[in-house]
Coordinates of C-alpha atoms in Angstrom, one line a residue:
M380 CA 14.3 -59.9 -35.2
K381 CA 15.7 -56.4 -34.6
K382 CA 15.0 -56.8 -30.9
I383 CA 16.8 -60.1 -30.7
F384 CA 19.9 -58.7 -32.4
L385 CA 20.0 -55.7 -30.0
I386 CA 19.8 -57.9 -27.0
A387 CA 22.5 -60.2 -28.3
A388 CA 24.7 -57.3 -29.2
S389 CA 24.4 -55.8 -25.8
L390 CA 25.6 -59.0 -24.1
Y391 CA 28.7 -59.0 -26.3
L392 CA 29.6 -55.4 -25.9
L393 CA 29.7 -55.9 -22.1
N394 CA 32.0 -58.8 -22.5
S395 CA 34.3 -58.3 -25.5
C396 CA 36.7 -55.6 -24.6
T397 CA 39.5 -57.6 -23.2
R398 CA 42.4 -59.8 -24.3
D399 CA 42.3 -61.9 -21.1
F400 CA 40.7 -65.1 -22.4
A401 CA 39.5 -66.2 -19.0
E402 CA 37.4 -63.1 -18.5
T403 CA 36.1 -63.0 -22.1
N404 CA 32.4 -63.8 -22.8
T405 CA 31.7 -66.0 -19.9
N406 CA 28.0 -65.3 -19.9
P407 CA 25.9 -67.8 -21.9
L408 CA 24.1 -66.4 -24.9
D409 CA 21.5 -69.2 -24.5
I410 CA 19.3 -67.0 -22.4
V411 CA 18.5 -65.2 -25.6
N412 CA 16.0 -67.1 -27.7
T413 CA 17.9 -66.9 -31.0
T414 CA 18.4 -69.4 -33.8
P415 CA 21.7 -70.1 -35.5
E416 CA 20.5 -68.6 -38.8
S417 CA 19.5 -65.4 -36.9
L418 CA 23.0 -65.1 -35.4
L419 CA 24.8 -65.6 -38.7
P420 CA 24.6 -62.1 -40.2
M421 CA 25.6 -60.4 -37.0
A422 CA 28.5 -62.9 -36.6
I423 CA 29.7 -62.1 -40.1
K424 CA 29.4 -58.3 -39.8
K425 CA 31.4 -58.3 -36.5
G426 CA 34.4 -59.7 -38.4
Y427 CA 34.6 -57.0 -41.0
D428 CA 33.5 -53.7 -39.6
A429 CA 36.7 -53.1 -37.5
S430 CA 37.6 -49.6 -38.5
F431 CA 40.7 -49.5 -36.1
E432 CA 42.3 -52.2 -38.2
Y433 CA 42.2 -50.0 -41.3
Y434 CA 43.3 -46.9 -39.4
Y435 CA 46.3 -48.5 -37.7
D436 CA 47.1 -51.9 -39.0
Y437 CA 46.6 -51.3 -42.7
Y438 CA 47.0 -47.6 -43.6
R439 CA 49.7 -46.7 -41.0
R440 CA 51.6 -49.9 -40.6
I441 CA 51.4 -52.8 -43.1
M442 CA 50.8 -50.9 -46.3
P443 CA 53.7 -48.4 -45.8
W444 CA 55.9 -51.3 -44.7
T445 CA 55.1 -53.3 -47.9
Q446 CA 55.3 -50.2 -50.1
T447 CA 51.7 -50.2 -51.4
L448 CA 51.1 -46.7 -50.2
V449 CA 52.9 -43.7 -48.8
P450 CA 51.6 -41.0 -46.4
G451 CA 51.1 -37.6 -47.8
T452 CA 54.1 -36.2 -46.0
A453 CA 56.3 -39.2 -46.8
N454 CA 57.5 -42.0 -44.5
I455 CA 59.5 -40.8 -41.5
S456 CA 62.8 -42.4 -40.4
E457 CA 61.1 -44.4 -37.6
F458 CA 58.2 -45.8 -39.6
M459 CA 59.4 -49.4 -39.4
D460 CA 60.0 -49.2 -35.7
D461 CA 56.4 -48.5 -34.7
G462 CA 54.1 -51.4 -34.1
T463 CA 51.8 -49.7 -31.6
N464 CA 48.0 -49.9 -31.7
M465 CA 48.2 -52.9 -34.0
N466 CA 46.5 -56.4 -33.7
T467 CA 42.9 -55.4 -33.9
R468 CA 42.3 -58.8 -35.4
K469 CA 42.9 -60.5 -32.1
D470 CA 40.3 -58.4 -30.3
V471 CA 37.8 -59.0 -33.1
F472 CA 38.3 -62.7 -32.9
Y473 CA 38.2 -63.1 -29.1
G474 CA 35.4 -60.5 -28.9
D475 CA 32.2 -60.6 -31.0
H476 CA 33.2 -62.5 -34.2
G477 CA 34.7 -65.6 -32.7
S478 CA 32.1 -65.7 -29.9
L479 CA 29.1 -65.5 -32.1
L480 CA 30.5 -68.1 -34.5
T481 CA 31.1 -70.4 -31.6
D482 CA 27.6 -69.8 -30.3
I483 CA 26.2 -70.9 -33.7
I484 CA 28.3 -74.1 -33.6
H485 CA 27.4 -74.8 -30.0
K486 CA 23.7 -74.2 -30.4
I487 CA 23.7 -76.7 -33.3
D488 CA 25.7 -79.3 -31.4
Q489 CA 23.2 -79.2 -28.5
M490 CA 20.3 -80.0 -30.8
P491 CA 18.7 -83.5 -31.1
A492 CA 20.3 -85.5 -33.9
D493 CA 17.4 -85.0 -36.4
Q494 CA 17.7 -81.3 -35.9
Q495 CA 21.5 -81.3 -36.3
A496 CA 21.0 -83.0 -39.6
R497 CA 19.1 -79.9 -40.8
Y498 CA 21.8 -77.5 -39.8
V499 CA 24.9 -79.1 -41.5
N500 CA 25.1 -76.1 -43.9
I501 CA 24.9 -73.4 -41.3
K502 CA 27.3 -75.1 -39.0
S503 CA 29.7 -75.6 -41.9
I504 CA 29.6 -71.9 -42.8
A505 CA 30.2 -70.9 -39.2
T506 CA 33.2 -73.3 -39.0
I507 CA 34.8 -72.1 -42.2
L508 CA 34.5 -68.5 -41.0
K509 CA 35.9 -69.3 -37.6
V510 CA 38.8 -71.3 -39.0
Y511 CA 39.6 -68.5 -41.5
Y512 CA 39.7 -65.8 -38.9
A513 CA 41.6 -67.8 -36.3
W514 CA 44.2 -68.5 -39.1
Y515 CA 44.3 -64.7 -39.7
V516 CA 45.0 -64.1 -36.0
T517 CA 47.7 -66.7 -35.7
D518 CA 49.4 -65.4 -38.8
V519 CA 51.0 -62.6 -36.9
N520 CA 50.5 -63.8 -33.3
G521 CA 51.8 -67.4 -33.3
S522 CA 50.4 -69.6 -30.5
M523 CA 46.8 -68.9 -29.5
A524 CA 43.9 -70.4 -27.6
Y525 CA 41.6 -72.1 -30.0
A526 CA 40.2 -75.5 -29.2
E527 CA 39.2 -74.6 -25.6
A528 CA 38.5 -70.9 -26.2
F529 CA 35.0 -69.5 -25.7
Q530 CA 34.0 -72.6 -23.7
A531 CA 33.6 -71.1 -20.2
R532 CA 30.0 -70.0 -20.8
Y533 CA 29.1 -73.6 -21.7
G534 CA 30.6 -75.1 -18.6
G535 CA 34.1 -75.5 -20.1
T536 CA 37.4 -74.2 -18.9
A537 CA 38.0 -70.6 -18.0
T538 CA 41.7 -71.1 -18.6
P539 CA 42.0 -72.4 -22.2
K540 CA 45.3 -73.9 -23.3
F541 CA 47.2 -72.5 -26.2
E542 CA 48.0 -74.4 -29.3
T543 CA 51.3 -73.8 -31.1
Q544 CA 51.1 -72.6 -34.6
E545 CA 52.2 -75.9 -35.9
Q546 CA 49.3 -77.6 -34.0
L547 CA 46.9 -74.9 -35.2
Y548 CA 47.7 -75.7 -38.8
D549 CA 46.8 -79.3 -38.3
I550 CA 43.5 -78.4 -36.6
F551 CA 42.5 -75.9 -39.3
D552 CA 43.2 -78.4 -42.1
S553 CA 41.3 -81.1 -40.3
Q554 CA 38.3 -78.9 -39.6
L555 CA 38.1 -77.7 -43.2
N556 CA 38.5 -81.2 -44.5
N557 CA 35.6 -82.4 -42.2
V558 CA 33.4 -79.5 -43.4
Y559 CA 33.9 -80.6 -47.0
S560 CA 33.0 -84.1 -46.2
A561 CA 30.0 -83.0 -44.1
L562 CA 28.6 -80.9 -46.9
E563 CA 29.2 -83.7 -49.4
G564 CA 27.3 -86.1 -47.3
A565 CA 24.5 -83.8 -46.1
N566 CA 20.9 -84.3 -47.2
Q567 CA 20.4 -80.9 -49.0
S568 CA 16.7 -81.3 -49.3
I569 CA 16.2 -80.9 -45.5
Q570 CA 18.7 -78.1 -44.8
V571 CA 17.7 -74.9 -43.0
S572 CA 18.6 -72.1 -45.4
P573 CA 20.5 -69.1 -44.1
G574 CA 19.1 -67.1 -47.0
S575 CA 20.0 -63.5 -47.0
G576 CA 21.7 -64.0 -43.6
D577 CA 24.5 -65.6 -45.5
L578 CA 26.1 -62.3 -46.5
F579 CA 28.7 -64.0 -48.7
F580 CA 26.8 -66.4 -51.0
N581 CA 23.1 -66.0 -50.1
G582 CA 22.9 -69.7 -49.1
D583 CA 24.6 -71.2 -52.2
I584 CA 26.2 -74.1 -50.3
L585 CA 28.1 -75.4 -53.4
K586 CA 30.2 -72.2 -53.2
W587 CA 30.9 -72.7 -49.5
K588 CA 31.9 -76.3 -50.3
K589 CA 34.5 -75.0 -52.8
V590 CA 35.7 -72.4 -50.4
S591 CA 36.2 -75.0 -47.6
N592 CA 38.5 -77.0 -49.9
S593 CA 40.3 -74.1 -51.6
L594 CA 41.0 -72.4 -48.3
R595 CA 43.0 -75.5 -47.3
L596 CA 45.5 -74.8 -50.0
K597 CA 45.7 -71.2 -49.1
I598 CA 46.4 -71.9 -45.5
A599 CA 48.8 -74.8 -46.3
S600 CA 50.9 -72.5 -48.6
R601 CA 52.3 -70.9 -45.4
L602 CA 54.0 -74.3 -44.7
M603 CA 56.2 -73.9 -47.8
K604 CA 59.4 -73.3 -45.8
R605 CA 58.4 -75.3 -42.7
N606 CA 56.9 -78.4 -44.1
P607 CA 56.7 -78.6 -47.9
A608 CA 55.9 -82.3 -47.8
K609 CA 52.7 -81.6 -45.9
L610 CA 51.8 -78.8 -48.2
A611 CA 52.2 -81.2 -51.2
T612 CA 50.1 -83.8 -49.5
I613 CA 47.3 -81.4 -48.7
A614 CA 47.5 -79.9 -52.2
A615 CA 47.1 -83.3 -53.8
Q616 CA 43.8 -83.9 -52.0
V617 CA 42.5 -80.3 -52.6
L618 CA 43.2 -80.5 -56.3
S619 CA 41.2 -83.7 -56.6
R620 CA 38.0 -82.0 -55.2
D621 CA 35.7 -79.1 -56.1
Q622 CA 37.6 -75.8 -56.0
I623 CA 36.9 -72.1 -56.7
S624 CA 36.7 -72.0 -60.4
S625 CA 35.4 -68.5 -61.5
T626 CA 35.1 -65.0 -60.2
A627 CA 31.4 -65.7 -59.5
E628 CA 32.7 -68.0 -56.7
D629 CA 35.0 -65.4 -55.1
F630 CA 35.1 -65.7 -51.3
S631 CA 34.4 -62.0 -50.9
L632 CA 32.0 -60.1 -48.6
R633 CA 29.9 -57.5 -50.4
S634 CA 28.7 -55.2 -47.6
R635 CA 26.5 -52.2 -47.2
R636 CA 27.4 -49.4 -44.7
F637 CA 30.2 -51.4 -43.1
T638 CA 32.9 -48.8 -43.7
E639 CA 31.1 -45.5 -43.0
H640 CA 33.1 -45.0 -39.8
G641 CA 35.7 -42.3 -40.2
N642 CA 38.6 -44.6 -39.4
F643 CA 38.1 -46.3 -42.8
N644 CA 38.9 -42.9 -44.5
P645 CA 42.1 -43.2 -46.5
T646 CA 42.3 -39.5 -47.6
T647 CA 45.8 -38.8 -46.3
F648 CA 47.5 -41.6 -48.2
F649 CA 49.0 -41.7 -51.7
A650 CA 50.3 -44.1 -54.3
S651 CA 53.7 -45.6 -54.0
K652 CA 56.4 -45.1 -56.7
P653 CA 57.3 -48.8 -57.1
M654 CA 53.7 -49.8 -57.8
V655 CA 52.8 -46.9 -60.1
D656 CA 56.1 -47.1 -62.1
H657 CA 55.5 -50.8 -62.8
M658 CA 51.8 -50.5 -63.5
T659 CA 52.3 -47.5 -65.9
K660 CA 55.1 -49.1 -67.8
N661 CA 53.0 -52.2 -68.5
K662 CA 49.6 -50.4 -69.0
D663 CA 48.0 -52.2 -66.1
P664 CA 44.2 -51.7 -66.4
R665 CA 43.8 -51.7 -62.6
L666 CA 45.8 -48.5 -62.3
P667 CA 42.7 -46.1 -62.3
I668 CA 41.0 -48.5 -59.9
F669 CA 43.8 -48.5 -57.4
F670 CA 44.8 -44.8 -57.7
Q671 CA 43.4 -41.4 -58.8
K672 CA 45.0 -39.2 -61.4
N673 CA 47.1 -36.4 -59.9
S674 CA 46.0 -32.8 -59.9
Y675 CA 48.0 -31.6 -62.9
S676 CA 45.4 -31.7 -65.7
K677 CA 45.9 -29.4 -68.7
T678 CA 43.4 -27.0 -67.2
A679 CA 45.1 -27.0 -63.8
I680 CA 48.5 -26.4 -65.4
K681 CA 47.2 -23.5 -67.5
R682 CA 45.5 -22.0 -64.4
L683 CA 48.7 -22.3 -62.3
S684 CA 50.9 -20.9 -65.1
T685 CA 48.6 -17.9 -65.5
A686 CA 48.8 -17.2 -61.8
G687 CA 52.6 -17.4 -61.9
L688 CA 52.8 -20.5 -59.8
M689 CA 54.2 -22.8 -62.4
T690 CA 56.7 -22.3 -65.2
S691 CA 55.8 -23.1 -68.7
V692 CA 55.0 -26.8 -69.3
A693 CA 54.5 -28.4 -72.7
L694 CA 50.8 -29.5 -72.6
T695 CA 50.9 -32.7 -74.6
D696 CA 48.4 -35.5 -74.6
S697 CA 50.9 -37.7 -72.7
L698 CA 50.9 -35.8 -69.4
Q699 CA 51.9 -38.1 -66.6
R700 CA 48.7 -38.2 -64.4
Y701 CA 49.7 -41.2 -62.3
V702 CA 52.7 -40.6 -60.1
G703 CA 53.8 -42.5 -57.0
G704 CA 55.7 -41.1 -54.1
P705 CA 59.1 -42.5 -53.0
T706 CA 58.7 -44.9 -50.1
S707 CA 62.1 -44.5 -48.5
P708 CA 62.5 -41.9 -45.8
D709 CA 65.9 -40.8 -47.1
K710 CA 64.1 -39.7 -50.3
S711 CA 61.3 -37.8 -48.5
T712 CA 62.8 -34.4 -49.4
T713 CA 62.5 -35.0 -53.2
R714 CA 60.3 -32.8 -55.4
Y715 CA 57.5 -35.4 -55.3
Y716 CA 56.4 -34.2 -51.9
T717 CA 55.6 -30.8 -50.6
N718 CA 58.0 -29.0 -52.9
A719 CA 55.8 -30.0 -55.9
R720 CA 52.5 -28.9 -54.4
R721 CA 50.8 -25.6 -55.4
S722 CA 47.8 -23.9 -53.8
L723 CA 45.5 -21.5 -55.6
N724 CA 42.2 -20.1 -54.4
G725 CA 41.8 -22.8 -51.7
T726 CA 42.7 -25.7 -54.0
T727 CA 45.8 -27.8 -53.5
Y728 CA 47.4 -29.2 -56.7
D729 CA 49.6 -32.2 -56.1
T730 CA 52.1 -34.3 -58.1
I731 CA 51.4 -37.6 -56.3
S732 CA 48.3 -39.7 -57.1
R733 CA 46.0 -40.4 -54.2
L734 CA 44.5 -43.8 -53.4
Q735 CA 41.2 -44.4 -55.1
Y736 CA 39.3 -43.6 -51.9
R737 CA 36.0 -45.3 -52.6
I738 CA 37.4 -48.8 -53.0
W739 CA 38.4 -48.5 -49.4
Q740 CA 35.5 -46.4 -48.1
P741 CA 32.5 -46.3 -50.5
E742 CA 30.8 -43.9 -48.2
Y743 CA 33.4 -41.2 -48.8
L744 CA 31.8 -37.8 -49.5
S745 CA 28.3 -39.3 -49.2
G746 CA 29.0 -42.2 -51.5
T747 CA 26.3 -44.7 -52.0
G748 CA 28.3 -47.8 -53.0
N749 CA 29.1 -51.1 -51.3
A750 CA 32.4 -52.2 -49.8
V751 CA 33.9 -55.5 -51.0
F752 CA 36.2 -57.4 -48.7
P753 CA 38.1 -60.0 -50.7
I754 CA 39.2 -63.0 -48.7
L755 CA 40.0 -65.8 -51.2
T756 CA 39.2 -64.9 -54.8
Y757 CA 39.5 -66.9 -58.0
A758 CA 42.4 -64.6 -58.9
D759 CA 44.1 -65.3 -55.6
Y760 CA 43.6 -69.0 -56.1
S761 CA 44.7 -69.2 -59.7
L762 CA 47.9 -67.2 -59.1
L763 CA 48.7 -69.3 -56.0
K764 CA 48.4 -72.5 -58.0
A765 CA 50.6 -71.0 -60.7
E766 CA 53.2 -70.2 -58.1
L767 CA 53.1 -73.7 -56.5
Q768 CA 53.3 -75.4 -59.8
A769 CA 56.2 -73.2 -61.0
R770 CA 58.0 -74.4 -57.8
G771 CA 57.3 -78.0 -58.6
I772 CA 55.1 -78.5 -55.5
I773 CA 51.8 -79.3 -57.3
S774 CA 50.6 -80.4 -60.7
T775 CA 47.2 -79.1 -61.8
G776 CA 46.9 -80.5 -65.3
N777 CA 47.1 -77.0 -66.7
S778 CA 50.2 -75.1 -67.7
V779 CA 51.8 -72.5 -65.4
Q780 CA 51.3 -69.9 -68.1
S781 CA 47.5 -70.6 -68.4
L782 CA 47.1 -70.4 -64.6
Y783 CA 49.1 -67.1 -64.5
E784 CA 47.1 -65.5 -67.3
E785 CA 43.8 -66.7 -65.9
G786 CA 44.8 -65.2 -62.5
I787 CA 45.5 -61.8 -64.1
K788 CA 42.3 -61.8 -66.1
A789 CA 40.3 -62.8 -62.9
S790 CA 42.1 -60.0 -60.9
V791 CA 41.2 -57.4 -63.4
K792 CA 37.6 -58.6 -63.4
T793 CA 37.4 -58.7 -59.6
Y794 CA 38.7 -55.2 -59.2
N795 CA 36.2 -54.0 -61.8
F796 CA 33.5 -55.5 -59.7
I797 CA 35.0 -53.8 -56.6
A798 CA 35.1 -50.4 -58.4
K799 CA 31.6 -50.7 -59.7
E800 CA 30.1 -51.7 -56.4
A801 CA 32.0 -48.9 -54.7
V802 CA 30.6 -46.4 -57.3
V803 CA 34.1 -45.1 -57.9
E804 CA 33.9 -41.6 -59.5
Q805 CA 34.6 -41.7 -63.3
Y806 CA 34.9 -45.4 -63.3
E807 CA 35.0 -47.0 -66.7
P808 CA 34.9 -50.8 -67.2
T809 CA 38.1 -52.4 -68.4
A810 CA 37.9 -53.4 -72.1
D811 CA 39.0 -56.7 -73.4
N812 CA 41.7 -55.2 -75.6
E813 CA 43.2 -53.4 -72.5
I814 CA 43.6 -56.8 -70.8
A815 CA 45.2 -58.3 -74.0
T816 CA 47.6 -55.3 -74.1
Y817 CA 48.5 -55.8 -70.5
L818 CA 49.2 -59.5 -71.0
N819 CA 51.7 -58.5 -73.6
G820 CA 53.4 -55.9 -71.5
P821 CA 57.2 -55.9 -71.3
D822 CA 57.3 -57.3 -67.8
V823 CA 54.0 -59.2 -67.9
Q824 CA 54.2 -61.3 -71.0
F825 CA 54.9 -64.8 -69.8
N826 CA 58.5 -65.8 -69.8
P827 CA 59.3 -69.3 -68.5
S828 CA 62.7 -68.2 -67.3
K829 CA 61.2 -65.5 -65.1
A830 CA 57.9 -67.3 -64.3
L831 CA 58.1 -67.4 -60.5
E832 CA 59.0 -63.7 -60.3
Q833 CA 56.3 -62.7 -62.7
I834 CA 53.7 -64.7 -60.8
I835 CA 54.7 -63.3 -57.4
I836 CA 54.6 -59.7 -58.7
Q837 CA 51.0 -60.4 -59.9
E838 CA 50.1 -61.8 -56.5
Y839 CA 51.5 -58.6 -54.9
L840 CA 49.4 -56.4 -57.2
N841 CA 46.3 -58.6 -56.9
Y842 CA 46.5 -58.5 -53.0
F843 CA 46.3 -54.7 -53.0
K844 CA 42.9 -54.8 -51.1
Q845 CA 44.3 -57.6 -48.8
P846 CA 47.2 -55.8 -47.0
N847 CA 48.0 -58.8 -44.7
E848 CA 48.4 -61.0 -47.8
V849 CA 50.8 -58.6 -49.4
W850 CA 52.8 -58.6 -46.1
A851 CA 52.7 -62.4 -45.9
L852 CA 53.7 -62.8 -49.6
I853 CA 56.9 -60.8 -49.0
K854 CA 57.7 -62.7 -45.9
R855 CA 57.0 -66.1 -47.6
T856 CA 58.8 -65.4 -50.9
D857 CA 61.2 -62.5 -50.4
M858 CA 59.6 -60.9 -53.5
P859 CA 59.1 -58.4 -54.9
N860 CA 62.3 -56.9 -53.9
T861 CA 64.9 -54.3 -55.1
S862 CA 66.0 -56.5 -58.0
T863 CA 62.6 -57.7 -59.4
A864 CA 60.8 -56.1 -62.4
L865 CA 58.5 -54.4 -59.9
K866 CA 61.3 -52.8 -58.0
L867 CA 60.7 -52.1 -54.3
E868 CA 62.9 -49.3 -52.9
A869 CA 65.8 -50.1 -50.6
L870 CA 64.4 -48.4 -47.5
A871 CA 66.7 -46.3 -45.4
R872 CA 66.5 -43.8 -42.7
T873 CA 67.6 -40.2 -43.4
G874 CA 71.4 -40.6 -43.6
G875 CA 71.3 -43.9 -45.4
I876 CA 70.9 -46.3 -42.5
P877 CA 69.0 -49.4 -43.8
L878 CA 65.6 -50.3 -42.6
T879 CA 64.2 -53.8 -42.0
M880 CA 60.6 -54.7 -42.7
P881 CA 58.7 -55.8 -39.5
R882 CA 57.4 -59.4 -39.6
R883 CA 54.9 -59.6 -36.8
V884 CA 53.0 -57.6 -34.2
V885 CA 54.0 -56.8 -30.7
L886 CA 53.0 -59.8 -28.6
Q887 CA 51.1 -59.4 -25.3
T888 CA 53.1 -59.7 -22.1
P889 CA 50.8 -61.7 -19.8
S890 CA 49.6 -60.0 -16.6
A891 CA 50.4 -62.0 -13.5
N892 CA 46.8 -61.4 -12.1
N893 CA 45.2 -62.8 -15.3
L894 CA 43.4 -66.0 -14.6
N895 CA 45.0 -67.6 -17.6
Y896 CA 48.5 -66.3 -16.9
S897 CA 50.2 -69.8 -16.8
N898 CA 48.9 -70.8 -20.2
Q899 CA 49.8 -67.5 -21.8
Q900 CA 53.2 -67.4 -20.3
A901 CA 53.9 -71.0 -21.3
A902 CA 52.9 -70.3 -24.9
L903 CA 55.2 -67.2 -25.0
N904 CA 58.1 -69.1 -23.5
Q905 CA 57.7 -71.9 -26.1
M906 CA 57.7 -69.4 -28.9
K907 CA 60.9 -67.8 -27.5
Q908 CA 62.7 -71.0 -28.1
D909 CA 62.7 -70.3 -31.8
P910 CA 66.1 -68.6 -32.6
D911 CA 64.3 -66.3 -35.0
F912 CA 61.8 -65.1 -32.4
G913 CA 63.6 -61.8 -31.9
T914 CA 65.0 -60.1 -28.8
S915 CA 61.6 -59.9 -27.0
E916 CA 57.9 -60.1 -27.5
S917 CA 58.1 -56.4 -28.5
D918 CA 60.5 -57.0 -31.3
I919 CA 58.4 -56.6 -34.5
Q920 CA 61.3 -57.8 -36.6
G921 CA 61.1 -61.1 -34.9
R922 CA 59.4 -64.0 -36.6
I923 CA 56.4 -66.3 -36.1
W924 CA 56.8 -70.0 -36.6
W925 CA 55.6 -70.2 -40.2
D926 CA 57.9 -67.4 -41.3
K927 CA 61.1 -69.4 -41.2
K928 CA 64.4 -67.9 -42.4

């Protein structure tokens, strides 16, 4: 088995480092004697070990933009102007991840009918994963090659057409709907099991069936401003079928040694003031899972005071150990940053709380834990339903309050799982009374008159480990903002010049000598017809189709 994986991997490494679709992966993998179930674990891994995405897209772009972290030296005036080195997701999809998933589907489609009947489950898993990741790519890129992509090595076109984002949403929904029906009608007694090769659910196909349905609602929620009627129609069907119904069914990847590459290391990043202030005020039990206590323990303060590096401080039991840094560049000279740091005997003492490193990189300082990549959790799903019902788009048969509170409880449970798996230092499980206290917090206790704002704030917090979803939430709902209970800062350059949050990545300018130039240029020209597109493909304040003003 190891030899097979090495051969397959070598073929992909030779063919994946390009964004020119016509030149990507044109050699058939069929020369390698692999089975679909053998390819599955490699295909999954190739979607979630992209360290550059964390280094650039998340830590240095999306998370500062959405005020979920701050760099240790504060945000600079130009931090919202820079979209360079982003869009790793596109290379991942058109490289190994999308290619391997397509190979699995193609291999199954070429089998005799009686064999295909035995591979319904595995084909369904590959299709769900491919749809999800393609949706993730289009979310910030807009039009993309999908239906005809990856087909050259099977005798298909080397110049795949691009679908518009509106067309892609129809394709994704149709494919997920077909997967659900296929799984419902499959003879489960004859299915080839992926077993441990299914790194998500270890072959539990009922969970995959629920994911295929629930993911339809998640994707359709992006249609809220463009086509609310279609969102409502899709939602009605989704809600009549099997859905994710507990944290045991979280669509999350629990992985071993996926994040040991140094680019996953988050050590230069700190907590943001908007998040910490809100979480501290309301006694959010996720606070110690998200962030570390700062350096100023009673012992540290005594040590620094004795050395003459700190004036006398009242050492009470209520020392503020969680502190977030201001996110606006025009506040970067405040005492929270370098002015509040002290160094003694080689140790730096800092006011601001650091990220809880191991939930991002369990291997940090020789850690032995596992990384968890949440994709669509029960908490995500419950809070999304609460939001859509509060908007009057869906009716679930449960109250908005019950969905909201269930989502919060599930989020706390999921983050406890993440912390335990990551072997976070000094981790202590959240007690039931802590959750009860939080649900009665001043800004958390359900208030029908503020329900939508409360739900969206909880979505924002819950998506901490899903930076793209935080970004999408703000684009989709315009919350949280400077007026909500979780108050984001009004961002401004030094001198008070307002800053605007970017809304997409820099789009590729097609090369005239690219074999697929005509299709790429036509797709770009079509997107430019949208008055909200921006000044050029490099304008990261421009918008993608779903992100309507």
